PDB file of C-alpha atoms in Angstrom:
ATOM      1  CA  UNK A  17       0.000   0.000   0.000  1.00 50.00           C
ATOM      2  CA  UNK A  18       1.749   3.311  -0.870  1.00 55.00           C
ATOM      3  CA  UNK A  19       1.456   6.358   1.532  1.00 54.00           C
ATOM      4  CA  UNK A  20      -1.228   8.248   0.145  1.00 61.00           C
ATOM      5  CA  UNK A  21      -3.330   5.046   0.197  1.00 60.00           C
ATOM      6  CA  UNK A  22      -2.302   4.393   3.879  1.00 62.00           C
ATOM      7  CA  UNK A  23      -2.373   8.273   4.931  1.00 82.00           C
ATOM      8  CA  UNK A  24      -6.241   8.017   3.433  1.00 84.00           C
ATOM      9  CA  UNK A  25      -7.230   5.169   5.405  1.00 85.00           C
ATOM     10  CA  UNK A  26      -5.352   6.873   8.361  1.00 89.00           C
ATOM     11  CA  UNK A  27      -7.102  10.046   7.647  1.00 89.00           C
ATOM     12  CA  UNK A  28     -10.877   8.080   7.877  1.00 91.00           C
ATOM     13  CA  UNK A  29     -10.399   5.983  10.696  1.00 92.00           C
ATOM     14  CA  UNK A  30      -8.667   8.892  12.821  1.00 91.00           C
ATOM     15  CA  UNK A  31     -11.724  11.219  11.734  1.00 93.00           C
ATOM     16  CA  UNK A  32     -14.238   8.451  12.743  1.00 94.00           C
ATOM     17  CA  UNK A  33     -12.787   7.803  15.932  1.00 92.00           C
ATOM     18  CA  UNK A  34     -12.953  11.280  16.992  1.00 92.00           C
ATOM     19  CA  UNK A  35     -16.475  11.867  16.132  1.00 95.00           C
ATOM     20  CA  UNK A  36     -17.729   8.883  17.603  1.00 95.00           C
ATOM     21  CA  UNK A  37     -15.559   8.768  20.579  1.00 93.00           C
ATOM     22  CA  UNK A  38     -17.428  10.823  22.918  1.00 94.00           C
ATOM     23  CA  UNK A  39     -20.917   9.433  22.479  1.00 95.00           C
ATOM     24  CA  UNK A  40     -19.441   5.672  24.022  1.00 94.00           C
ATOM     25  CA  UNK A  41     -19.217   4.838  27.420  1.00 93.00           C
ATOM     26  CA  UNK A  42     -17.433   2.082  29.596  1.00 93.00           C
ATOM     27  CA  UNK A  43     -20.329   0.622  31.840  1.00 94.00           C
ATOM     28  CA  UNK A  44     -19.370  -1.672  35.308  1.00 93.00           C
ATOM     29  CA  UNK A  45     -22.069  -3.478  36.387  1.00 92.00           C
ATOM     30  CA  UNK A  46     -22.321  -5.715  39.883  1.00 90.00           C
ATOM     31  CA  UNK A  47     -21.280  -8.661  37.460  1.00 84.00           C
ATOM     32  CA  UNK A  48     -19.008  -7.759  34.901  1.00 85.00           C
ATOM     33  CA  UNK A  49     -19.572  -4.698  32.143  1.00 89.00           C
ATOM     34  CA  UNK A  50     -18.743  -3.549  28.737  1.00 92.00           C
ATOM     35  CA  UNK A  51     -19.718  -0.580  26.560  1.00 94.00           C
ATOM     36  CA  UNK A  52     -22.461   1.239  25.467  1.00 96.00           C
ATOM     37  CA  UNK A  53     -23.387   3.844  22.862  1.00 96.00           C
ATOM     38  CA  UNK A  54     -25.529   7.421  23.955  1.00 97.00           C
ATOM     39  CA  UNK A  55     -28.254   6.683  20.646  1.00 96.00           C
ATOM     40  CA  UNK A  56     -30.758   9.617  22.234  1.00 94.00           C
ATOM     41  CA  UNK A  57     -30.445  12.665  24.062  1.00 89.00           C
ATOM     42  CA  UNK A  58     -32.007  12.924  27.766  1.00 91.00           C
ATOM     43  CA  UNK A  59     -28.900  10.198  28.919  1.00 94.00           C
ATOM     44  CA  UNK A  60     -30.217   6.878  26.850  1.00 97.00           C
ATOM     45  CA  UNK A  61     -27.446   4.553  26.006  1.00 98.00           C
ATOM     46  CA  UNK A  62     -27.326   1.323  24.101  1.00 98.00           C
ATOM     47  CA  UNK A  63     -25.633  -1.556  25.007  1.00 97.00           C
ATOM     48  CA  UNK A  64     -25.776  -5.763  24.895  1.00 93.00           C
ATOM     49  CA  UNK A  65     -28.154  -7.702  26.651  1.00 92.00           C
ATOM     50  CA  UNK A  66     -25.688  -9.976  27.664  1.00 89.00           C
ATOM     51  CA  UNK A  67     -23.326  -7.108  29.011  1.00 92.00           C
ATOM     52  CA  UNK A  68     -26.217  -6.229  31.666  1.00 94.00           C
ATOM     53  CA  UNK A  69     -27.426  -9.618  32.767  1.00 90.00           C
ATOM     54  CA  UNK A  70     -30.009  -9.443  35.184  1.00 89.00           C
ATOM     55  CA  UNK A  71     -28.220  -6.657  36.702  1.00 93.00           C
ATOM     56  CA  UNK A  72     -30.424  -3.322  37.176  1.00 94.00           C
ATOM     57  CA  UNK A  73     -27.968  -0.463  37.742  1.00 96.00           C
ATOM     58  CA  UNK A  74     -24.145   0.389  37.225  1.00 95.00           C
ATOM     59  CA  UNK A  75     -21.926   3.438  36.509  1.00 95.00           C
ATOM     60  CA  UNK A  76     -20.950   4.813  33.005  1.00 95.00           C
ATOM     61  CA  UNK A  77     -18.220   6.582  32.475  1.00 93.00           C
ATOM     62  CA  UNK A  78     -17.954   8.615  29.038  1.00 92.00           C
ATOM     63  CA  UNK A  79     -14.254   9.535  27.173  1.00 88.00           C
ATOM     64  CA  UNK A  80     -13.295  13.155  29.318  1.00 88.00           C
ATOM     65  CA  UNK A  81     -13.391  11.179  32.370  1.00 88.00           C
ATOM     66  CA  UNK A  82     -17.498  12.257  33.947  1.00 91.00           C
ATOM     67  CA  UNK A  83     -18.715   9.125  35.952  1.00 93.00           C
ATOM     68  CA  UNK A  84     -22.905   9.016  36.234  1.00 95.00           C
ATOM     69  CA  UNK A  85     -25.147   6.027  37.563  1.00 97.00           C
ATOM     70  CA  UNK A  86     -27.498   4.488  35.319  1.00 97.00           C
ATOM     71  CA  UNK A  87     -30.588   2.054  34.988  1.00 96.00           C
ATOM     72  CA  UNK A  88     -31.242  -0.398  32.714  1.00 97.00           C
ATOM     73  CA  UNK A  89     -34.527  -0.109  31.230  1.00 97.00           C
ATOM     74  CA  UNK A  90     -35.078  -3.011  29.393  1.00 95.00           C
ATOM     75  CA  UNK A  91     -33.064  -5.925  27.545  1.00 92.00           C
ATOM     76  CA  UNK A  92     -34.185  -8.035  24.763  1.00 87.00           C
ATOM     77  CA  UNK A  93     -31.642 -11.124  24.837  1.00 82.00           C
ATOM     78  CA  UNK A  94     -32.915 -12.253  21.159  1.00 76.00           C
ATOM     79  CA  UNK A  95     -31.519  -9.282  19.664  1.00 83.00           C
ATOM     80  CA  UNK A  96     -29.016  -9.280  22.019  1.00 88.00           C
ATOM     81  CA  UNK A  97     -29.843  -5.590  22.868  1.00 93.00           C
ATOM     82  CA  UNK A  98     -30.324  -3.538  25.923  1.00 96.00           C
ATOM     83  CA  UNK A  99     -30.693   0.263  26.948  1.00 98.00           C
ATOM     84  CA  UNK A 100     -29.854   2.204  29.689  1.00 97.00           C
ATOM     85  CA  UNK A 101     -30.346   5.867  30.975  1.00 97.00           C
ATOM     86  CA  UNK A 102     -27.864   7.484  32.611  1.00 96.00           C
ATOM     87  CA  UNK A 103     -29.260   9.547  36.028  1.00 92.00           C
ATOM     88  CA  UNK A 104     -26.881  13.089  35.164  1.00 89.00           C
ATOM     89  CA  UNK A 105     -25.900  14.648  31.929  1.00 89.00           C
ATOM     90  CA  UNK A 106     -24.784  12.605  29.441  1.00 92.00           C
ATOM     91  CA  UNK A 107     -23.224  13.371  25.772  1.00 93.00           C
ATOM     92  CA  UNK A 108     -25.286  14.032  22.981  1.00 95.00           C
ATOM     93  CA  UNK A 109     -26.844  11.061  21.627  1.00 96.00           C
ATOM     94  CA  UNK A 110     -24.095   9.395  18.145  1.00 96.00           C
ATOM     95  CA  UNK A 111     -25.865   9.817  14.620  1.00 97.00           C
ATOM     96  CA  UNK A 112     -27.167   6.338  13.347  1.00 97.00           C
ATOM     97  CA  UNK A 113     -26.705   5.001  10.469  1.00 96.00           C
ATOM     98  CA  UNK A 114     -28.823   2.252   8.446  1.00 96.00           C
ATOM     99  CA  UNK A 115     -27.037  -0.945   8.651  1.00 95.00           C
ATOM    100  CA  UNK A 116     -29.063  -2.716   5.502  1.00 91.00           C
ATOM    101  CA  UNK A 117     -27.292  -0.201   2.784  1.00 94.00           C
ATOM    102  CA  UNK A 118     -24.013  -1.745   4.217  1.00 95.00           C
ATOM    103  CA  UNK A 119     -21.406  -3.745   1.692  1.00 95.00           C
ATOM    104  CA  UNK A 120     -19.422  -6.376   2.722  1.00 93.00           C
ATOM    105  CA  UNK A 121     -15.425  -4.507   2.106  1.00 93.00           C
ATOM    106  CA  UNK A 122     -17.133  -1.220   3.501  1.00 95.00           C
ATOM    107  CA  UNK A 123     -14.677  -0.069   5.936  1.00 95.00           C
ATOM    108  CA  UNK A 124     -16.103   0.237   9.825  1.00 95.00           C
ATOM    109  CA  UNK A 125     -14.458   1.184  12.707  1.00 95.00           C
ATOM    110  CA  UNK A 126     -15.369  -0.233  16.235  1.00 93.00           C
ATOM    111  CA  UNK A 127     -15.544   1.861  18.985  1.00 93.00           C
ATOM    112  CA  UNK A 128     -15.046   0.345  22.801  1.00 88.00           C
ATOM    113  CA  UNK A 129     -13.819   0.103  25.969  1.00 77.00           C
ATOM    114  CA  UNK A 130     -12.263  -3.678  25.903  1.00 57.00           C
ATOM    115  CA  UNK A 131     -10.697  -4.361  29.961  1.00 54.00           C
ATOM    116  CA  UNK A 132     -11.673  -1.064  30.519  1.00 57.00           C
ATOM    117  CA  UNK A 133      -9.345   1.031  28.513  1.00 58.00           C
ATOM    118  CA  UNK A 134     -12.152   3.844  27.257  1.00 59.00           C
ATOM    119  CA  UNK A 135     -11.910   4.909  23.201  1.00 64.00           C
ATOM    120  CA  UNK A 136      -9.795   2.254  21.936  1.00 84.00           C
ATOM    121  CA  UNK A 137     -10.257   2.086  18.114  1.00 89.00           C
ATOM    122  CA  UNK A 138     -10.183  -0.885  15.631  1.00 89.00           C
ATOM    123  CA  UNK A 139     -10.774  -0.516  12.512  1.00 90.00           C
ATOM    124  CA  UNK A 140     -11.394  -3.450   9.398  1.00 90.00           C
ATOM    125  CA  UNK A 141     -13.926  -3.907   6.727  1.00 92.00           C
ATOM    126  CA  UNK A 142     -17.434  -5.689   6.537  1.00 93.00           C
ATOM    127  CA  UNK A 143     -16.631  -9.061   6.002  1.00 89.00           C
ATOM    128  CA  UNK A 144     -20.385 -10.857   6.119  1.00 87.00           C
ATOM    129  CA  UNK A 145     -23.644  -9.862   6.220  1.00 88.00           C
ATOM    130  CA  UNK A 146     -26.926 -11.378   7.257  1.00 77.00           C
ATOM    131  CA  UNK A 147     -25.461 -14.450   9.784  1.00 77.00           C
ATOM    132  CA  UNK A 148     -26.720 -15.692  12.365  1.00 71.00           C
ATOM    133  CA  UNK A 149     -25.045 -16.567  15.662  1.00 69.00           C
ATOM    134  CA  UNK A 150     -26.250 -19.426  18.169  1.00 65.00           C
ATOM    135  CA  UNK A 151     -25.381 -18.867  21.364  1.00 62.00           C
ATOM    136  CA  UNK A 152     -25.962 -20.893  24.766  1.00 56.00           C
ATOM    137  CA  UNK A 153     -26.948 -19.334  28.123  1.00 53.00           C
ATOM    138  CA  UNK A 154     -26.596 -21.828  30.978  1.00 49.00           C
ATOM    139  CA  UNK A 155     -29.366 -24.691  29.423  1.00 46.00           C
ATOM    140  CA  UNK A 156     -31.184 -22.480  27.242  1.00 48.00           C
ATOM    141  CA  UNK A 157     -29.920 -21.572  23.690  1.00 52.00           C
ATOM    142  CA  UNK A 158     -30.779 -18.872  21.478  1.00 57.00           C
ATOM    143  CA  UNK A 159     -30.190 -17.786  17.807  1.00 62.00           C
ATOM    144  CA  UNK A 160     -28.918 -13.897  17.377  1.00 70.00           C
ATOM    145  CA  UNK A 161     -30.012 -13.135  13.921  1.00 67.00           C
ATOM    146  CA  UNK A 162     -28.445 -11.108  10.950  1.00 76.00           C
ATOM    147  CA  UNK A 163     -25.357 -10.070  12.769  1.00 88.00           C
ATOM    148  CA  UNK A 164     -22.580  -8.235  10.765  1.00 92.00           C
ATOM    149  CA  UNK A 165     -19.368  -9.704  10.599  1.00 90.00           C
ATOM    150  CA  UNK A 166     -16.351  -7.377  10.360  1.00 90.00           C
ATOM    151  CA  UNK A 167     -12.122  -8.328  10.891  1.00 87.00           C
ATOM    152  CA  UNK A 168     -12.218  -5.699  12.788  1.00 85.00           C
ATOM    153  CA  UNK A 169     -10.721  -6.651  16.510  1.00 78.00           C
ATOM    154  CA  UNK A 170     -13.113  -7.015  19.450  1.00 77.00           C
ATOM    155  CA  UNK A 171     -11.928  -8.340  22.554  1.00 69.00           C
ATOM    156  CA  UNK A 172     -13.842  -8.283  25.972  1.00 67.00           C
ATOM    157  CA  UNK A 173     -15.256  -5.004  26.585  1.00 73.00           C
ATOM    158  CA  UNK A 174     -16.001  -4.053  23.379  1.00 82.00           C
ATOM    159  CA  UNK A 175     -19.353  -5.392  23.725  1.00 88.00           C
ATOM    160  CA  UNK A 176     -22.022  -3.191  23.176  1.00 93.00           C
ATOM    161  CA  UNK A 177     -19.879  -0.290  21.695  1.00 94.00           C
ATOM    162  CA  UNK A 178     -20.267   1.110  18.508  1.00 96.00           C
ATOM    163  CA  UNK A 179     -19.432   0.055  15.306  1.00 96.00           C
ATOM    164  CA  UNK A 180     -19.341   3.353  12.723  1.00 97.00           C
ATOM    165  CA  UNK A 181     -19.599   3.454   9.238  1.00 96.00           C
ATOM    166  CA  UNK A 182     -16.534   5.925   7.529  1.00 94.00           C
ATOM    167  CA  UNK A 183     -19.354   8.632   8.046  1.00 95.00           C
ATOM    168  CA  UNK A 184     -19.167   8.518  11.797  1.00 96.00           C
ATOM    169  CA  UNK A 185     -22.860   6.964  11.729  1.00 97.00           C
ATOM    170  CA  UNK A 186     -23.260   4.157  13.885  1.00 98.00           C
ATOM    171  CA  UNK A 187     -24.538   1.082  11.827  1.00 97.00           C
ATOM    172  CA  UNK A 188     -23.888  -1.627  14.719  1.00 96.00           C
ATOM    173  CA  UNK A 189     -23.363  -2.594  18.339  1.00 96.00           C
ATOM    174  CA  UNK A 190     -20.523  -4.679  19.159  1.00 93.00           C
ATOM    175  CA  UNK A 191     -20.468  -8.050  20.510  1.00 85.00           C
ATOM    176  CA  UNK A 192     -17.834 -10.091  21.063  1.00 64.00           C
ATOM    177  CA  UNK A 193     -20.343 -13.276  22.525  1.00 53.00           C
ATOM    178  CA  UNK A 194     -18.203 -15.384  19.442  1.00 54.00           C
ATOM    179  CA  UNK A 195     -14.808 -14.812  21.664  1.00 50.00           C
ATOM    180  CA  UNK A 196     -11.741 -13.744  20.045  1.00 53.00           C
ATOM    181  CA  UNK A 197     -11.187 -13.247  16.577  1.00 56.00           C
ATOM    182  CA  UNK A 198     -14.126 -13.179  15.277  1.00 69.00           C
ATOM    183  CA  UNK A 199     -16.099  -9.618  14.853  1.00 83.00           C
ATOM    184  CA  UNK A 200     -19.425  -9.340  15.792  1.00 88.00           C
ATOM    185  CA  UNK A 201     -22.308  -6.727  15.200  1.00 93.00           C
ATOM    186  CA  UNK A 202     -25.988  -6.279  15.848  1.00 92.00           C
ATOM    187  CA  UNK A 203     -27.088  -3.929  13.274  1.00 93.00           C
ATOM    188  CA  UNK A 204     -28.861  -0.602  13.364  1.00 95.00           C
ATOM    189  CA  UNK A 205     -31.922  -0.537  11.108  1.00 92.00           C
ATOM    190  CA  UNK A 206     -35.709  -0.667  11.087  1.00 88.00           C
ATOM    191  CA  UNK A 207     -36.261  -4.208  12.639  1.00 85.00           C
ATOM    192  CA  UNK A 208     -33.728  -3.179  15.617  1.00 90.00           C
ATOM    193  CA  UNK A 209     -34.981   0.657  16.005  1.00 93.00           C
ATOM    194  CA  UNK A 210     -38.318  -1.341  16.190  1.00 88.00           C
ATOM    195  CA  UNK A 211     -36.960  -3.251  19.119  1.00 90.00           C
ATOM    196  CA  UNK A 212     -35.153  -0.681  20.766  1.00 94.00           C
ATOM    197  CA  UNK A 213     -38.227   1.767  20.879  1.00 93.00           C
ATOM    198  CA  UNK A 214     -40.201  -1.498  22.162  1.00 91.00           C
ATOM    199  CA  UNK A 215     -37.848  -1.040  25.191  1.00 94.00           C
ATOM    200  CA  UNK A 216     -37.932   2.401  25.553  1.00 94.00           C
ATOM    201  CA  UNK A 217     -41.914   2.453  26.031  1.00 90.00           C
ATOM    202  CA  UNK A 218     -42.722  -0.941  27.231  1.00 89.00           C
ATOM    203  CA  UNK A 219     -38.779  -2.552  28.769  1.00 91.00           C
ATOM    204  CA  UNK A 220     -38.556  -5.745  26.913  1.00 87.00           C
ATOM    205  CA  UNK A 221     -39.732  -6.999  23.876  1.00 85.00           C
ATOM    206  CA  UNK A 222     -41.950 -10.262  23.654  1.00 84.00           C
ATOM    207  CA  UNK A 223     -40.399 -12.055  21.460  1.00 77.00           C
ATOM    208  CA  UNK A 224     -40.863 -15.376  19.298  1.00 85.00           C
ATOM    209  CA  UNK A 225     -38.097 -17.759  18.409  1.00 81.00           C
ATOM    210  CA  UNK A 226     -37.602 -20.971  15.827  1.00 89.00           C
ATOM    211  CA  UNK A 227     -34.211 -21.498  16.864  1.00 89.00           C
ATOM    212  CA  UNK A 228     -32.232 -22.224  13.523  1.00 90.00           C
ATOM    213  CA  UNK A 229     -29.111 -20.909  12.371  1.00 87.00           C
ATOM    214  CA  UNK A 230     -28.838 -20.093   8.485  1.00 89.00           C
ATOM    215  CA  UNK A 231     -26.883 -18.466   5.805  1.00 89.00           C
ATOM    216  CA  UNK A 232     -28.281 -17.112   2.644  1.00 90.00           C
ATOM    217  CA  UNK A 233     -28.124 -19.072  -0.402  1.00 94.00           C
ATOM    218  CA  UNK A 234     -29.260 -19.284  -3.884  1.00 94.00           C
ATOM    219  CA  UNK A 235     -32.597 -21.540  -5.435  1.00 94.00           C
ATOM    220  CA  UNK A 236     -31.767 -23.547  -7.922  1.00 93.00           C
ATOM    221  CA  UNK A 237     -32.845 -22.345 -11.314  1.00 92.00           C
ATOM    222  CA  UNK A 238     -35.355 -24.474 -11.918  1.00 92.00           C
ATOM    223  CA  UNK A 239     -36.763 -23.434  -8.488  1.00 91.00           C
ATOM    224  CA  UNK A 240     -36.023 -19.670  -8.634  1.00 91.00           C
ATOM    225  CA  UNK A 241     -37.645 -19.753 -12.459  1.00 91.00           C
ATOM    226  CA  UNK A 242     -41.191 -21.579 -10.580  1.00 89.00           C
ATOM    227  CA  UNK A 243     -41.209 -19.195  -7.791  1.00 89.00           C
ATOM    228  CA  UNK A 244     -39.880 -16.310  -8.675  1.00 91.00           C
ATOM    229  CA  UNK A 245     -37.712 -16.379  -5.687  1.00 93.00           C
ATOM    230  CA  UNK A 246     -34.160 -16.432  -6.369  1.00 92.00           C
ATOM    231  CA  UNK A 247     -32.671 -16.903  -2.508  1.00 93.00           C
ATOM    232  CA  UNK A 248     -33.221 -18.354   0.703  1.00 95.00           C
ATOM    233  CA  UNK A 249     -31.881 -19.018   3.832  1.00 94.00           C
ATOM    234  CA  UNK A 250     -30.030 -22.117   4.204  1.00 95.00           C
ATOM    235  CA  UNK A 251     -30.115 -23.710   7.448  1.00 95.00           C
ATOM    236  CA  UNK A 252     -26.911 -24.481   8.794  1.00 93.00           C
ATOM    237  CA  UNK A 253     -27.735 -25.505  12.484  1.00 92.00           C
ATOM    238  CA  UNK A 254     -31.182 -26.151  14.366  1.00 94.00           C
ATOM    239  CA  UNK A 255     -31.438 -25.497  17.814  1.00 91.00           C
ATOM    240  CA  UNK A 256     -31.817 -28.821  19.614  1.00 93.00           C
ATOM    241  CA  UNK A 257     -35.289 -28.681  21.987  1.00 92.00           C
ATOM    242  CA  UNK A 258     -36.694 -25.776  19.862  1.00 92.00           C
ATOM    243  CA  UNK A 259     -39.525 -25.017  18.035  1.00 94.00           C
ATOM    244  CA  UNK A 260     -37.317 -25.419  14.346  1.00 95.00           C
ATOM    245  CA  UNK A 261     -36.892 -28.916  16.080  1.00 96.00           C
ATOM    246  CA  UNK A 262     -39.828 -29.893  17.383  1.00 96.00           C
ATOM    247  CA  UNK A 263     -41.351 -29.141  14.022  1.00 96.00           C
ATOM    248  CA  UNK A 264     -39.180 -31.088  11.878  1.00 96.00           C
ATOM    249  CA  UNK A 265     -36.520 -28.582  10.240  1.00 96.00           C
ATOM    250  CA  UNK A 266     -33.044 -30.187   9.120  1.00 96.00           C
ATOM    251  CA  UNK A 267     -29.728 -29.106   8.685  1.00 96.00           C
ATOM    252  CA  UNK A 268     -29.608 -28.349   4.918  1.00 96.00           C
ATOM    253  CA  UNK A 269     -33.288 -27.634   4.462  1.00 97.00           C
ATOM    254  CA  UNK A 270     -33.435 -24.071   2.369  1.00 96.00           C
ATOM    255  CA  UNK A 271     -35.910 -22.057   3.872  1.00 96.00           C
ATOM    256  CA  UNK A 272     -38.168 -20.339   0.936  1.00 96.00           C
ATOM    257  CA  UNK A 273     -40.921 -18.711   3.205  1.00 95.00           C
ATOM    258  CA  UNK A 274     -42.223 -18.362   6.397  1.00 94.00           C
ATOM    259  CA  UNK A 275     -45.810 -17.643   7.490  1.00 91.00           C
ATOM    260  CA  UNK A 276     -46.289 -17.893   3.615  1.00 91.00           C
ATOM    261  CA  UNK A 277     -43.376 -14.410   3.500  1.00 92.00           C
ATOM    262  CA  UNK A 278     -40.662 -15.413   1.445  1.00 93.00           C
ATOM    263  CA  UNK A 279     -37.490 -15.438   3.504  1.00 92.00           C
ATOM    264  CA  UNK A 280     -34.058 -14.542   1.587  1.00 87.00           C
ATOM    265  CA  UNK A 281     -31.852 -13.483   4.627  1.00 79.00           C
ATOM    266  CA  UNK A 282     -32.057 -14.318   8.819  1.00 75.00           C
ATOM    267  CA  UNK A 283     -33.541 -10.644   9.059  1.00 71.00           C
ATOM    268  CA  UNK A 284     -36.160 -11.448   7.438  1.00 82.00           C
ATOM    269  CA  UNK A 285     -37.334 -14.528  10.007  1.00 83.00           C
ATOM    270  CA  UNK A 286     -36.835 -11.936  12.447  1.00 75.00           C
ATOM    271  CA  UNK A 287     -39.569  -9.222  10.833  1.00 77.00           C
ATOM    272  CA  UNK A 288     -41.707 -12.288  11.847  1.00 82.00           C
ATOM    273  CA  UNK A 289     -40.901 -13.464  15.049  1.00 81.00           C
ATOM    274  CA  UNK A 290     -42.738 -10.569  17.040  1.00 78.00           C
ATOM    275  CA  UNK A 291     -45.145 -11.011  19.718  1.00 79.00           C
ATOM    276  CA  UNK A 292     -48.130 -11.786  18.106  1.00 82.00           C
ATOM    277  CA  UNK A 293     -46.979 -14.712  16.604  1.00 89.00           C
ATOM    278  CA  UNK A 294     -45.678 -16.778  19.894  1.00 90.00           C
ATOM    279  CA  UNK A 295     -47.940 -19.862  19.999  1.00 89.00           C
ATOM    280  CA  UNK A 296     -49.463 -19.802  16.771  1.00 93.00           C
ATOM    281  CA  UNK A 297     -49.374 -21.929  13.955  1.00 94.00           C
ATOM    282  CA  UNK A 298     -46.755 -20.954  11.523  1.00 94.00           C
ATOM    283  CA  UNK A 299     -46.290 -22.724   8.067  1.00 94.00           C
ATOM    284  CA  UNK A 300     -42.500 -22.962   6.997  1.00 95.00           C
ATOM    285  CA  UNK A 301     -41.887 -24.143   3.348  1.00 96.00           C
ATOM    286  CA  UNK A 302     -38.150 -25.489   2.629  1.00 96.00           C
ATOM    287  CA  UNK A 303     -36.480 -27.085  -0.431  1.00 96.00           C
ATOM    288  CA  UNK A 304     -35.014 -30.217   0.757  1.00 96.00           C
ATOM    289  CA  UNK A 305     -34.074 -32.807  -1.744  1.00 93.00           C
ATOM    290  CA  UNK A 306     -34.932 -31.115  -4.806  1.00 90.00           C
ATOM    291  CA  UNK A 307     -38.690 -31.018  -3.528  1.00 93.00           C
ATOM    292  CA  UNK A 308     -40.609 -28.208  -1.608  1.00 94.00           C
ATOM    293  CA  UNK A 309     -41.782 -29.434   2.295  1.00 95.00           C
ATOM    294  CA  UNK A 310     -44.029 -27.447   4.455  1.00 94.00           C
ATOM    295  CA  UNK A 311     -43.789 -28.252   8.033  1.00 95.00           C
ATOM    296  CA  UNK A 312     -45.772 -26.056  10.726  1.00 96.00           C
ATOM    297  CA  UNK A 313     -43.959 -24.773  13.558  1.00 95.00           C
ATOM    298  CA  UNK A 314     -45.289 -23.232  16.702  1.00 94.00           C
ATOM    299  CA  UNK A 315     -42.511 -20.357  17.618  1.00 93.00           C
ATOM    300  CA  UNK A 316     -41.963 -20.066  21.986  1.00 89.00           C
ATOM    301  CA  UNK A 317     -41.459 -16.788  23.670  1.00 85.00           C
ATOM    302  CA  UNK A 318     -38.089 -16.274  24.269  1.00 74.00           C
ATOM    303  CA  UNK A 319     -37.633 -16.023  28.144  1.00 69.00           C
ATOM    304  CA  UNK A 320     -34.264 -14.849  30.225  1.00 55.00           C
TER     305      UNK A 320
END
């Protein structure tokens, strides 16, 4: 890479950094604690459901040093997304961005406070989009849907920081639930603002779950030339005990619709798996072995 290549990329990461910087917080909780993201003004802060637990209240402390208590207001583990509202002044709330106009070799920096070392700055590129990360709490397991995946580094800590576009708009919030060396987002965009202004009125979200993991992947042609349809989501891993399970899904099947929706990508499922739809009867169709199968699955409400 020559210089003015290298001073560029300096020159966009540095001017990132400094923008976004100040809106992201180190939080310390009873058990544990992370980072979180100021996303509105009057103190709220965004963070990872995980990084809160069941814990109520901690301390954030912001880039130029100012300590304030906070509450958490609600957590929605499925999403892997909590908020928080800081009891004092707080920084203005970051600029969002719209994580579904994303590319994967768009460059992103993440924004944390991994061990407790406030502003540290990674930088990388988009690497995958639309995954889908399983993820095991004690006996229960749960599916994260469409997380972005990004080289950027994340260690401990980073979780629940922000992860800025080269605009300075945050299009993620870091998790690092995958361990090292593997970069982890939940994306900002209308399914998640959906979720996080569920919290804000009502403090969680009732939420429905199949529990399968999948990638997108192409129909065959004959298929896509039937249906129209030319992707689904593959299914890569089913969630033993879950409602995917119980209703029949396999590893391999390719998802074409659910609820009779066609599905191309995990956020899709996830438009779907809202409250109204826990305990009802919901038809799945998947291409496995060259023919289409509907199965009927009845989605649970995710609890803890």
């Amino acid at each position: 890479m020559d210089s003015e290549a290298l001073d560029a990329y300096s020159r966009a990461v540095s001017t990132v950094a400094a923008e976004v910087t100040p809106h992201v917080a180190s939080v310390q909780l009873a058990v544990g604690g992370g980072s979180a993201v100021v996303f509105a003004d009057d103190g709220y802060l965004i963070t990872n459901a995980h990084v809160v637990g069941r814990d109520r209240n901690g301390t954030a402390t912001f880039s130029d040093g100012t300590e304030q208590p906070f509450s958490v207001i609600g957590a929605d583990p499925l999403s892997d997304l909590a908020v928080l509202r800081v009891r004092g002044e707080a920084p203005p709330a970051a600029r969002l961005g719209d994580a579904d106009k994303l590319v994967v070799g768009q460059l992103v920096v993440a924004i944390g406070s991994p061990l407790g070392l406030a502003g540290s700055v990674t930088a990388g590129v988009v690497s995958a989009l639309g995954r889908a990360l399983p993820v095991r709490t004690g006996r229960a397991g749960r599916v994260i849907e469409d997380v972005i995946q990004t080289d950027a580094a994340l260690n401990p800590g980073n979780s629940g920081g922000a992860l800025a576009d080269s605009s300075g708009r945050v299009v993620g919030v870091n998790t690092a639930v995958a361990g090292f060396g593997l970069g982890l987002a939940v994306p900002i965009n209308a399914t998640t603002r959906r979720i996080i202004d569920t919290l804000l009125v009502e403090g969680r979200v009732r939420r429905a779950y199949l529990g399968v993991v999948g990638v997108p992947a192409p129909l065959p042609g004959d298929v896509a030339e039937h249906t129209g349809q030319h992707a689904g989501l593959r299914v890569v891993e089913v969630v033993p005990g879950g409602p995917a399970d119980r209703a029949g899904l396999r590893t391999g099947d390719l998802i074409l619709t659910v609820g009779r929706e066609r599905v191309s990508d995990a956020q899709d499922i996830q438009r779907r798996l809202f409250g109204e739809v826990i305990g009802t009867r919901l038809a799945v169709t998947v291409l496995r072995n060259g023919a289409m199968v509907d199965v009927i699955a009845n989605p649970s409400e995710l609890v803890g």
